mmCIF file of C-alpha atoms in Angstrom:
data_model
loop_
_atom_site.group_PDB
_atom_site.id
_atom_site.type_symbol
_atom_site.label_atom_id
_atom_site.label_comp_id
_atom_site.label_asym_id
_atom_site.label_seq_id
_atom_site.Cartn_x
_atom_site.Cartn_y
_atom_site.Cartn_z
ATOM 1 C CA UNK A 1 16.729 3.636 12.665
ATOM 2 C CA UNK A 2 13.297 3.379 11.095
ATOM 3 C CA UNK A 3 10.384 2.336 13.224
ATOM 4 C CA UNK A 4 7.666 -0.223 12.829
ATOM 5 C CA UNK A 5 4.158 0.779 11.842
ATOM 6 C CA UNK A 6 1.856 1.903 14.637
ATOM 7 C CA UNK A 7 -1.820 1.021 14.685
ATOM 8 C CA UNK A 8 -4.113 3.521 13.040
ATOM 9 C CA UNK A 9 -6.478 5.335 15.369
ATOM 10 C CA UNK A 10 -10.097 5.511 14.322
ATOM 11 C CA UNK A 11 -12.650 7.912 15.638
ATOM 12 C CA UNK A 12 -16.370 7.390 15.283
ATOM 13 C CA UNK A 13 -19.056 10.007 14.908
ATOM 14 C CA UNK A 14 -20.643 8.713 18.101
ATOM 15 C CA UNK A 15 -17.424 9.274 20.031
ATOM 16 C CA UNK A 16 -17.131 12.836 18.751
ATOM 17 C CA UNK A 17 -20.729 13.715 19.603
ATOM 18 C CA UNK A 18 -20.327 12.196 23.075
ATOM 19 C CA UNK A 19 -17.204 14.247 23.657
ATOM 20 C CA UNK A 20 -19.027 17.419 22.619
ATOM 21 C CA UNK A 21 -21.677 16.858 25.255
ATOM 22 C CA UNK A 22 -19.048 16.736 27.997
ATOM 23 C CA UNK A 23 -17.932 20.308 27.460
ATOM 24 C CA UNK A 24 -19.629 23.598 28.153
ATOM 25 C CA UNK A 25 -20.588 26.115 25.500
ATOM 26 C CA UNK A 26 -17.735 28.442 26.360
ATOM 27 C CA UNK A 27 -15.260 25.694 25.479
ATOM 28 C CA UNK A 28 -16.722 25.441 21.964
ATOM 29 C CA UNK A 29 -17.117 29.116 21.177
ATOM 30 C CA UNK A 30 -13.932 29.219 19.066
ATOM 31 C CA UNK A 31 -15.135 26.524 16.658
ATOM 32 C CA UNK A 32 -16.764 27.713 13.430
ATOM 33 C CA UNK A 33 -20.493 26.914 13.850
ATOM 34 C CA UNK A 34 -21.096 26.138 10.191
ATOM 35 C CA UNK A 35 -18.115 23.831 9.943
ATOM 36 C CA UNK A 36 -19.339 21.978 13.021
ATOM 37 C CA UNK A 37 -22.415 20.925 11.051
ATOM 38 C CA UNK A 38 -20.204 19.126 8.543
ATOM 39 C CA UNK A 39 -18.030 17.371 11.124
ATOM 40 C CA UNK A 40 -15.091 18.266 8.894
ATOM 41 C CA UNK A 41 -12.928 20.600 10.946
ATOM 42 C CA UNK A 42 -10.205 19.779 13.376
ATOM 43 C CA UNK A 43 -10.296 22.466 16.040
ATOM 44 C CA UNK A 44 -8.647 22.442 19.434
ATOM 45 C CA UNK A 45 -9.619 24.161 22.656
ATOM 46 C CA UNK A 46 -8.655 23.143 26.168
ATOM 47 C CA UNK A 47 -8.509 19.366 25.839
ATOM 48 C CA UNK A 48 -11.177 19.163 23.128
ATOM 49 C CA UNK A 49 -10.600 18.060 19.557
ATOM 50 C CA UNK A 50 -12.795 17.326 16.567
ATOM 51 C CA UNK A 51 -11.061 15.051 14.080
ATOM 52 C CA UNK A 52 -11.867 15.009 10.345
ATOM 53 C CA UNK A 53 -14.751 12.702 9.489
ATOM 54 C CA UNK A 54 -16.002 11.327 6.196
ATOM 55 C CA UNK A 55 -14.208 10.186 3.068
ATOM 56 C CA UNK A 56 -10.767 8.595 3.127
ATOM 57 C CA UNK A 57 -9.563 11.021 5.798
ATOM 58 C CA UNK A 58 -11.777 9.291 8.370
ATOM 59 C CA UNK A 59 -9.190 6.507 8.587
ATOM 60 C CA UNK A 60 -6.021 8.578 8.835
ATOM 61 C CA UNK A 61 -4.169 9.480 11.992
ATOM 62 C CA UNK A 62 -4.374 13.077 13.170
ATOM 63 C CA UNK A 63 -1.221 15.097 12.541
ATOM 64 C CA UNK A 64 -1.209 16.806 15.929
ATOM 65 C CA UNK A 65 -1.378 13.442 17.717
ATOM 66 C CA UNK A 66 1.664 11.890 16.025
ATOM 67 C CA UNK A 67 5.366 12.723 16.329
ATOM 68 C CA UNK A 68 7.330 12.393 13.088
ATOM 69 C CA UNK A 69 10.305 11.201 15.177
ATOM 70 C CA UNK A 70 8.378 8.202 16.498
ATOM 71 C CA UNK A 71 6.099 7.104 13.665
ATOM 72 C CA UNK A 72 6.447 5.773 10.132
ATOM 73 C CA UNK A 73 4.098 5.120 7.230
ATOM 74 C CA UNK A 74 3.654 2.363 4.644
ATOM 75 C CA UNK A 75 1.977 2.015 1.244
ATOM 76 C CA UNK A 76 -1.249 1.333 3.171
ATOM 77 C CA UNK A 77 -3.315 4.546 3.140
ATOM 78 C CA UNK A 78 -4.594 3.866 6.647
ATOM 79 C CA UNK A 79 -1.085 4.550 8.005
ATOM 80 C CA UNK A 80 -0.885 8.089 6.603
ATOM 81 C CA UNK A 81 -1.145 11.158 8.830
ATOM 82 C CA UNK A 82 -3.516 13.973 7.882
ATOM 83 C CA UNK A 83 -3.156 17.611 8.878
ATOM 84 C CA UNK A 84 -6.535 19.306 8.668
ATOM 85 C CA UNK A 85 -6.840 23.100 8.725
ATOM 86 C CA UNK A 86 -9.633 25.599 8.087
ATOM 87 C CA UNK A 87 -8.918 28.846 6.205
ATOM 88 C CA UNK A 88 -11.714 31.435 6.067
ATOM 89 C CA UNK A 89 -12.574 33.854 3.280
ATOM 90 C CA UNK A 90 -15.119 35.398 5.671
ATOM 91 C CA UNK A 91 -17.727 34.127 8.107
ATOM 92 C CA UNK A 92 -19.692 32.489 5.279
ATOM 93 C CA UNK A 93 -17.029 30.742 3.186
ATOM 94 C CA UNK A 94 -13.939 28.734 4.055
ATOM 95 C CA UNK A 95 -11.444 26.219 2.668
ATOM 96 C CA UNK A 96 -11.113 22.849 4.389
ATOM 97 C CA UNK A 97 -7.575 21.632 3.584
ATOM 98 C CA UNK A 98 -6.095 18.200 4.302
ATOM 99 C CA UNK A 99 -2.369 17.530 3.880
ATOM 100 C CA UNK A 100 -0.537 14.209 4.181
ATOM 101 C CA UNK A 101 2.456 12.430 2.731
ATOM 102 C CA UNK A 102 2.646 9.032 1.086
ATOM 103 C CA UNK A 103 5.953 7.196 0.555
ATOM 104 C CA UNK A 104 6.430 9.077 -2.745
ATOM 105 C CA UNK A 105 4.355 12.264 -2.597
ATOM 106 C CA UNK A 106 2.921 15.056 -0.488
ATOM 107 C CA UNK A 107 -0.787 15.526 -1.126
ATOM 108 C CA UNK A 108 -2.952 18.632 -0.682
ATOM 109 C CA UNK A 109 -6.748 18.282 -0.718
ATOM 110 C CA UNK A 110 -8.851 21.451 -0.913
ATOM 111 C CA UNK A 111 -12.608 21.734 -0.428
ATOM 112 C CA UNK A 112 -14.588 24.983 -0.350
ATOM 113 C CA UNK A 113 -17.566 25.138 2.008
ATOM 114 C CA UNK A 114 -20.330 27.579 2.786
ATOM 115 C CA UNK A 115 -22.379 28.381 5.860
ATOM 116 C CA UNK A 116 -25.377 29.353 3.727
ATOM 117 C CA UNK A 117 -27.222 27.384 1.076
ATOM 118 C CA UNK A 118 -25.016 28.587 -1.772
ATOM 119 C CA UNK A 119 -22.670 26.474 -3.879
ATOM 120 C CA UNK A 120 -19.343 28.290 -4.137
ATOM 121 C CA UNK A 121 -16.450 26.872 -6.138
ATOM 122 C CA UNK A 122 -12.687 27.213 -6.157
ATOM 123 C CA UNK A 123 -12.056 29.350 -9.229
ATOM 124 C CA UNK A 124 -8.238 29.400 -9.199
ATOM 125 C CA UNK A 125 -5.359 27.974 -7.144
ATOM 126 C CA UNK A 126 -2.036 29.688 -7.801
ATOM 127 C CA UNK A 127 -3.365 30.880 -11.134
ATOM 128 C CA UNK A 128 -4.496 27.431 -12.235
ATOM 129 C CA UNK A 129 -8.151 27.302 -13.222
ATOM 130 C CA UNK A 130 -10.171 24.868 -11.105
ATOM 131 C CA UNK A 131 -13.901 25.750 -11.191
ATOM 132 C CA UNK A 132 -14.829 22.962 -8.783
ATOM 133 C CA UNK A 133 -15.720 22.600 -5.122
ATOM 134 C CA UNK A 134 -12.825 20.192 -4.503
ATOM 135 C CA UNK A 135 -9.309 19.965 -5.852
ATOM 136 C CA UNK A 136 -6.195 17.884 -5.187
ATOM 137 C CA UNK A 137 -2.530 18.697 -5.730
ATOM 138 C CA UNK A 138 0.156 15.992 -5.591
ATOM 139 C CA UNK A 139 3.854 16.778 -5.548
ATOM 140 C CA UNK A 140 6.665 14.237 -5.743
ATOM 141 C CA UNK A 141 9.012 14.237 -2.771
ATOM 142 C CA UNK A 142 12.604 15.127 -3.516
ATOM 143 C CA UNK A 143 15.118 12.303 -3.688
ATOM 144 C CA UNK A 144 16.860 11.718 -0.380
ATOM 145 C CA UNK A 145 14.127 13.258 1.772
ATOM 146 C CA UNK A 146 14.205 12.369 5.456
ATOM 147 C CA UNK A 147 11.754 12.132 8.306
ATOM 148 C CA UNK A 148 10.609 15.420 9.835
ATOM 149 C CA UNK A 149 11.747 17.434 6.801
ATOM 150 C CA UNK A 150 9.410 20.432 6.710
ATOM 151 C CA UNK A 151 7.580 21.065 3.445
ATOM 152 C CA UNK A 152 6.297 24.625 3.088
ATOM 153 C CA UNK A 153 3.963 25.733 0.310
ATOM 154 C CA UNK A 154 1.966 28.869 -0.459
ATOM 155 C CA UNK A 155 -1.429 28.672 -2.149
ATOM 156 C CA UNK A 156 -3.407 31.665 -3.383
ATOM 157 C CA UNK A 157 -7.046 30.643 -3.742
ATOM 158 C CA UNK A 158 -9.779 32.636 -5.468
ATOM 159 C CA UNK A 159 -13.353 31.576 -4.971
ATOM 160 C CA UNK A 160 -16.354 32.014 -7.239
ATOM 161 C CA UNK A 161 -20.093 31.975 -6.574
ATOM 162 C CA UNK A 162 -21.971 31.938 -3.327
ATOM 163 C CA UNK A 163 -23.135 35.531 -3.300
ATOM 164 C CA UNK A 164 -21.554 37.665 -0.590
ATOM 165 C CA UNK A 165 -18.211 39.160 -1.545
ATOM 166 C CA UNK A 166 -18.192 38.185 -5.213
ATOM 167 C CA UNK A 167 -15.712 39.875 -7.545
ATOM 168 C CA UNK A 168 -12.081 38.933 -8.026
ATOM 169 C CA UNK A 169 -10.898 42.266 -6.678
ATOM 170 C CA UNK A 170 -12.783 41.788 -3.445
ATOM 171 C CA UNK A 171 -10.590 40.619 -0.551
ATOM 172 C CA UNK A 172 -13.450 38.384 0.582
ATOM 173 C CA UNK A 173 -12.873 36.287 -2.515
ATOM 174 C CA UNK A 174 -9.142 35.622 -2.140
ATOM 175 C CA UNK A 175 -7.105 33.970 0.591
ATOM 176 C CA UNK A 176 -3.432 33.074 0.855
ATOM 177 C CA UNK A 177 -2.596 29.803 2.591
ATOM 178 C CA UNK A 178 0.879 29.183 3.968
ATOM 179 C CA UNK A 179 1.076 25.454 4.567
ATOM 180 C CA UNK A 180 3.711 23.649 6.626
ATOM 181 C CA UNK A 181 3.971 19.872 7.023
ATOM 182 C CA UNK A 182 6.648 17.676 8.644
ATOM 183 C CA UNK A 183 7.162 14.479 6.666
ATOM 184 C CA UNK A 184 6.762 10.972 8.085
ATOM 185 C CA UNK A 185 9.355 8.417 7.031
ATOM 186 C CA UNK A 186 8.591 5.107 5.354
ATOM 187 C CA UNK A 187 8.718 2.062 7.612
ATOM 188 C CA UNK A 188 11.625 -0.220 6.894
ATOM 189 C CA UNK A 189 10.441 -3.650 5.802
ATOM 190 C CA UNK A 190 12.848 -6.190 7.223
ATOM 191 C CA UNK A 191 12.652 -9.501 5.386
ATOM 192 C CA UNK A 192 14.525 -12.735 5.958
ATOM 193 C CA UNK A 193 12.895 -14.448 2.980
ATOM 194 C CA UNK A 194 15.310 -16.405 0.810
ATOM 195 C CA UNK A 195 15.090 -19.066 -1.884
ATOM 196 C CA UNK A 196 18.054 -21.152 -3.015
ATOM 197 C CA UNK A 197 18.533 -23.876 -5.624
ATOM 198 C CA UNK A 198 21.604 -26.100 -5.764
ATOM 199 C CA UNK A 199 22.464 -29.250 -7.663
ATOM 200 C CA UNK A 200 23.066 -32.304 -5.479
ATOM 201 C CA UNK A 201 26.613 -33.459 -6.075
ATOM 202 C CA UNK A 202 27.082 -36.900 -7.573
ATOM 203 C CA UNK A 203 23.472 -37.275 -8.759
ATOM 204 C CA UNK A 204 22.102 -36.498 -12.197
ATOM 205 C CA UNK A 205 19.220 -34.004 -12.391
ATOM 206 C CA UNK A 206 18.879 -33.918 -8.606
ATOM 207 C CA UNK A 207 18.323 -30.618 -6.803
ATOM 208 C CA UNK A 208 18.045 -29.205 -3.321
ATOM 209 C CA UNK A 209 15.549 -26.353 -2.853
ATOM 210 C CA UNK A 210 15.724 -24.271 0.327
ATOM 211 C CA UNK A 211 13.010 -21.771 1.182
ATOM 212 C CA UNK A 212 13.171 -19.421 4.188
ATOM 213 C CA UNK A 213 9.823 -17.807 4.893
ATOM 214 C CA UNK A 214 9.499 -14.274 6.215
ATOM 215 C CA UNK A 215 6.484 -15.288 8.286
ATOM 216 C CA UNK A 216 5.166 -18.330 10.112
ATOM 217 C CA UNK A 217 2.519 -20.077 7.999
ATOM 218 C CA UNK A 218 0.260 -23.044 8.722
ATOM 219 C CA UNK A 219 -1.006 -25.493 6.103
ATOM 220 C CA UNK A 220 0.713 -23.624 3.304
ATOM 221 C CA UNK A 221 1.075 -25.302 -0.086
ATOM 222 C CA UNK A 222 4.230 -25.166 -2.180
ATOM 223 C CA UNK A 223 3.569 -26.133 -5.773
ATOM 224 C CA UNK A 224 6.207 -27.046 -8.349
ATOM 225 C CA UNK A 225 5.380 -27.134 -12.049
ATOM 226 C CA UNK A 226 7.289 -29.916 -13.850
ATOM 227 C CA UNK A 227 6.329 -29.679 -17.533
ATOM 228 C CA UNK A 228 8.792 -32.070 -19.197
ATOM 229 C CA UNK A 229 9.623 -34.930 -16.858
ATOM 230 C CA UNK A 230 9.098 -38.649 -17.366
ATOM 231 C CA UNK A 231 9.356 -39.414 -13.645
ATOM 232 C CA UNK A 232 10.479 -37.931 -10.323
ATOM 233 C CA UNK A 233 11.710 -39.143 -6.942
ATOM 234 C CA UNK A 234 11.614 -37.584 -3.468
ATOM 235 C CA UNK A 235 15.031 -37.837 -1.795
ATOM 236 C CA UNK A 236 13.952 -36.073 1.395
ATOM 237 C CA UNK A 237 11.274 -38.433 2.732
ATOM 238 C CA UNK A 238 8.542 -35.807 2.390
ATOM 239 C CA UNK A 239 5.080 -36.575 1.054
ATOM 240 C CA UNK A 240 4.093 -34.939 -2.218
ATOM 241 C CA UNK A 241 0.889 -34.917 -4.240
ATOM 242 C CA UNK A 242 0.912 -35.046 -8.022
ATOM 243 C CA UNK A 243 -1.380 -32.789 -10.028
ATOM 244 C CA UNK A 244 -2.184 -32.292 -13.707
ATOM 245 C CA UNK A 245 -0.013 -33.584 -16.503
ATOM 246 C CA UNK A 246 2.264 -32.313 -19.219
ATOM 247 C CA UNK A 247 2.981 -28.595 -19.264
ATOM 248 C CA UNK A 248 0.498 -27.977 -16.439
ATOM 249 C CA UNK A 249 1.542 -30.912 -14.288
ATOM 250 C CA UNK A 250 3.733 -31.133 -11.245
ATOM 251 C CA UNK A 251 3.857 -31.896 -7.549
ATOM 252 C CA UNK A 252 2.806 -30.045 -4.409
ATOM 253 C CA UNK A 253 3.712 -30.208 -0.729
ATOM 254 C CA UNK A 254 1.525 -28.963 2.130
ATOM 255 C CA UNK A 255 2.720 -28.214 5.652
ATOM 256 C CA UNK A 256 3.810 -25.541 8.125
ATOM 257 C CA UNK A 257 6.581 -22.999 7.651
ATOM 258 C CA UNK A 258 8.499 -21.326 10.453
ATOM 259 C CA UNK A 259 9.508 -17.679 10.239
ATOM 260 C CA UNK A 260 13.139 -17.086 9.278
ATOM 261 C CA UNK A 261 15.674 -19.524 10.731
ATOM 262 C CA UNK A 262 17.057 -22.306 8.547
ATOM 263 C CA UNK A 263 13.909 -22.626 6.449
ATOM 264 C CA UNK A 264 12.668 -25.800 4.801
ATOM 265 C CA UNK A 265 14.548 -27.988 2.324
ATOM 266 C CA UNK A 266 13.214 -30.120 -0.525
ATOM 267 C CA UNK A 267 15.402 -32.685 -2.313
ATOM 268 C CA UNK A 268 14.124 -34.056 -5.603
ATOM 269 C CA UNK A 269 15.463 -35.990 -8.573
ATOM 270 C CA UNK A 270 13.908 -35.817 -12.031
ATOM 271 C CA UNK A 271 13.977 -38.020 -15.115
ATOM 272 C CA UNK A 272 13.774 -35.766 -18.189
ATOM 273 C CA UNK A 273 11.120 -36.513 -20.818
ATOM 274 C CA UNK A 274 13.572 -36.396 -23.677
ATOM 275 C CA UNK A 275 11.500 -38.421 -26.133
ATOM 276 C CA UNK A 276 8.744 -36.255 -27.614
ATOM 277 C CA UNK A 277 6.034 -37.847 -29.753
ATOM 278 C CA UNK A 278 5.086 -35.823 -32.835
ATOM 279 C CA UNK A 279 1.903 -36.824 -34.671
ATOM 280 C CA UNK A 280 1.505 -36.171 -38.401
ATOM 281 C CA UNK A 281 -0.222 -37.647 -41.453
ATOM 282 C CA UNK A 282 2.407 -40.354 -41.704
ATOM 283 C CA UNK A 283 1.940 -41.506 -38.127
ATOM 284 C CA UNK A 284 3.800 -40.959 -34.864
ATOM 285 C CA UNK A 285 7.480 -40.215 -34.815
ATOM 286 C CA UNK A 286 9.596 -39.819 -31.699
ATOM 287 C CA UNK A 287 12.093 -36.983 -31.687
ATOM 288 C CA UNK A 288 14.684 -35.934 -29.139
ATOM 289 C CA UNK A 289 14.962 -32.239 -28.271
ATOM 290 C CA UNK A 290 18.301 -30.769 -27.259
ATOM 291 C CA UNK A 291 16.955 -29.897 -23.801
ATOM 292 C CA UNK A 292 13.775 -29.916 -21.724
ATOM 293 C CA UNK A 293 12.386 -27.852 -18.851
ATOM 294 C CA UNK A 294 12.275 -29.819 -15.615
ATOM 295 C CA UNK A 295 10.798 -27.067 -13.425
ATOM 296 C CA UNK A 296 9.250 -23.738 -14.403
ATOM 297 C CA UNK A 297 7.597 -22.638 -11.146
ATOM 298 C CA UNK A 298 8.153 -22.972 -7.410
ATOM 299 C CA UNK A 299 5.081 -21.248 -5.995
ATOM 300 C CA UNK A 300 4.398 -20.528 -2.329
ATOM 301 C CA UNK A 301 0.620 -20.352 -2.059
ATOM 302 C CA UNK A 302 -0.268 -18.074 0.827
ATOM 303 C CA UNK A 303 1.157 -15.415 3.083
ATOM 304 C CA UNK A 304 2.153 -11.849 2.393
ATOM 305 C CA UNK A 305 5.239 -12.940 0.464
ATOM 306 C CA UNK A 306 3.627 -15.725 -1.577
ATOM 307 C CA UNK A 307 4.234 -16.263 -5.274
ATOM 308 C CA UNK A 308 6.702 -17.869 -7.654
ATOM 309 C CA UNK A 309 10.227 -17.966 -6.216
ATOM 310 C CA UNK A 310 11.973 -19.601 -9.174
ATOM 311 C CA UNK A 311 13.638 -16.888 -11.264
ATOM 312 C CA UNK A 312 15.002 -19.146 -14.005
ATOM 313 C CA UNK A 313 13.668 -22.438 -15.351
ATOM 314 C CA UNK A 314 15.577 -25.568 -14.417
ATOM 315 C CA UNK A 315 16.503 -27.444 -17.589
ATOM 316 C CA UNK A 316 18.178 -30.701 -18.517
ATOM 317 C CA UNK A 317 20.157 -31.619 -21.612
ATOM 318 C CA UNK A 318 18.962 -34.539 -23.694
ATOM 319 C CA UNK A 319 21.719 -36.823 -25.024
#
């Protein structure tokens, strides 16, 4: 059973700084001092945690705080769960890596940082030339993946620049990262939305439209485009407003919609505009097409599931 989306936790810089002041120096001694200046590491001691700040990762949930058995993600980036880890070349240079999964991919973000004033770059990742301070790798998730599946990857990173430890044969320039990440499933979107069209028996060009909304909406407008009608009649006692004319004309209804249930029903009868006036140099001449389009759109204006619900135009034969 898939679970509904949880709210995304947000941490402010003020909250982090306040938390730091509550703890003694010996509780912070394990945190890299240079990384602390950037507010970019996530390090844990006894009850103390710094979460990643800055960029898009400021709005993501922290991996260690969320159980993949009890949480799900959506297409909304703010629902994703980031795992932040620091990997050191030496005491001057390190890689800040963020990992998270979207509904389709697992994403690895790498950023090289320095404790001095140098500007090192990532030269290579797994043999691929980078030559930049930041780099992102995206990998498609295998078909049929499930929640809590563990994705393991190895990355060999070679740095360039920054002074101390330069040279590709120097161990201070190369690190191997063994990454492990448990996937978060995609939230199941349960929808009761439905739209139905049926001809009213015993009446010519009369139709019943039933719309079941997935959400409760107030003062929502439903607009129907009626490009080739000569007249129309409401059979349901509802009040409609006409708009436009010709191909851009139609009627609209405004009111409240309940979520799910039996929905709302509209009953309408149309008189086809079967006589079409064609103007030419010899004057006007009325012609009769074989058929006309009575309705081309049934648009719900508003709500998450708004839009045109009519898949096929409703037409009428002209005799």
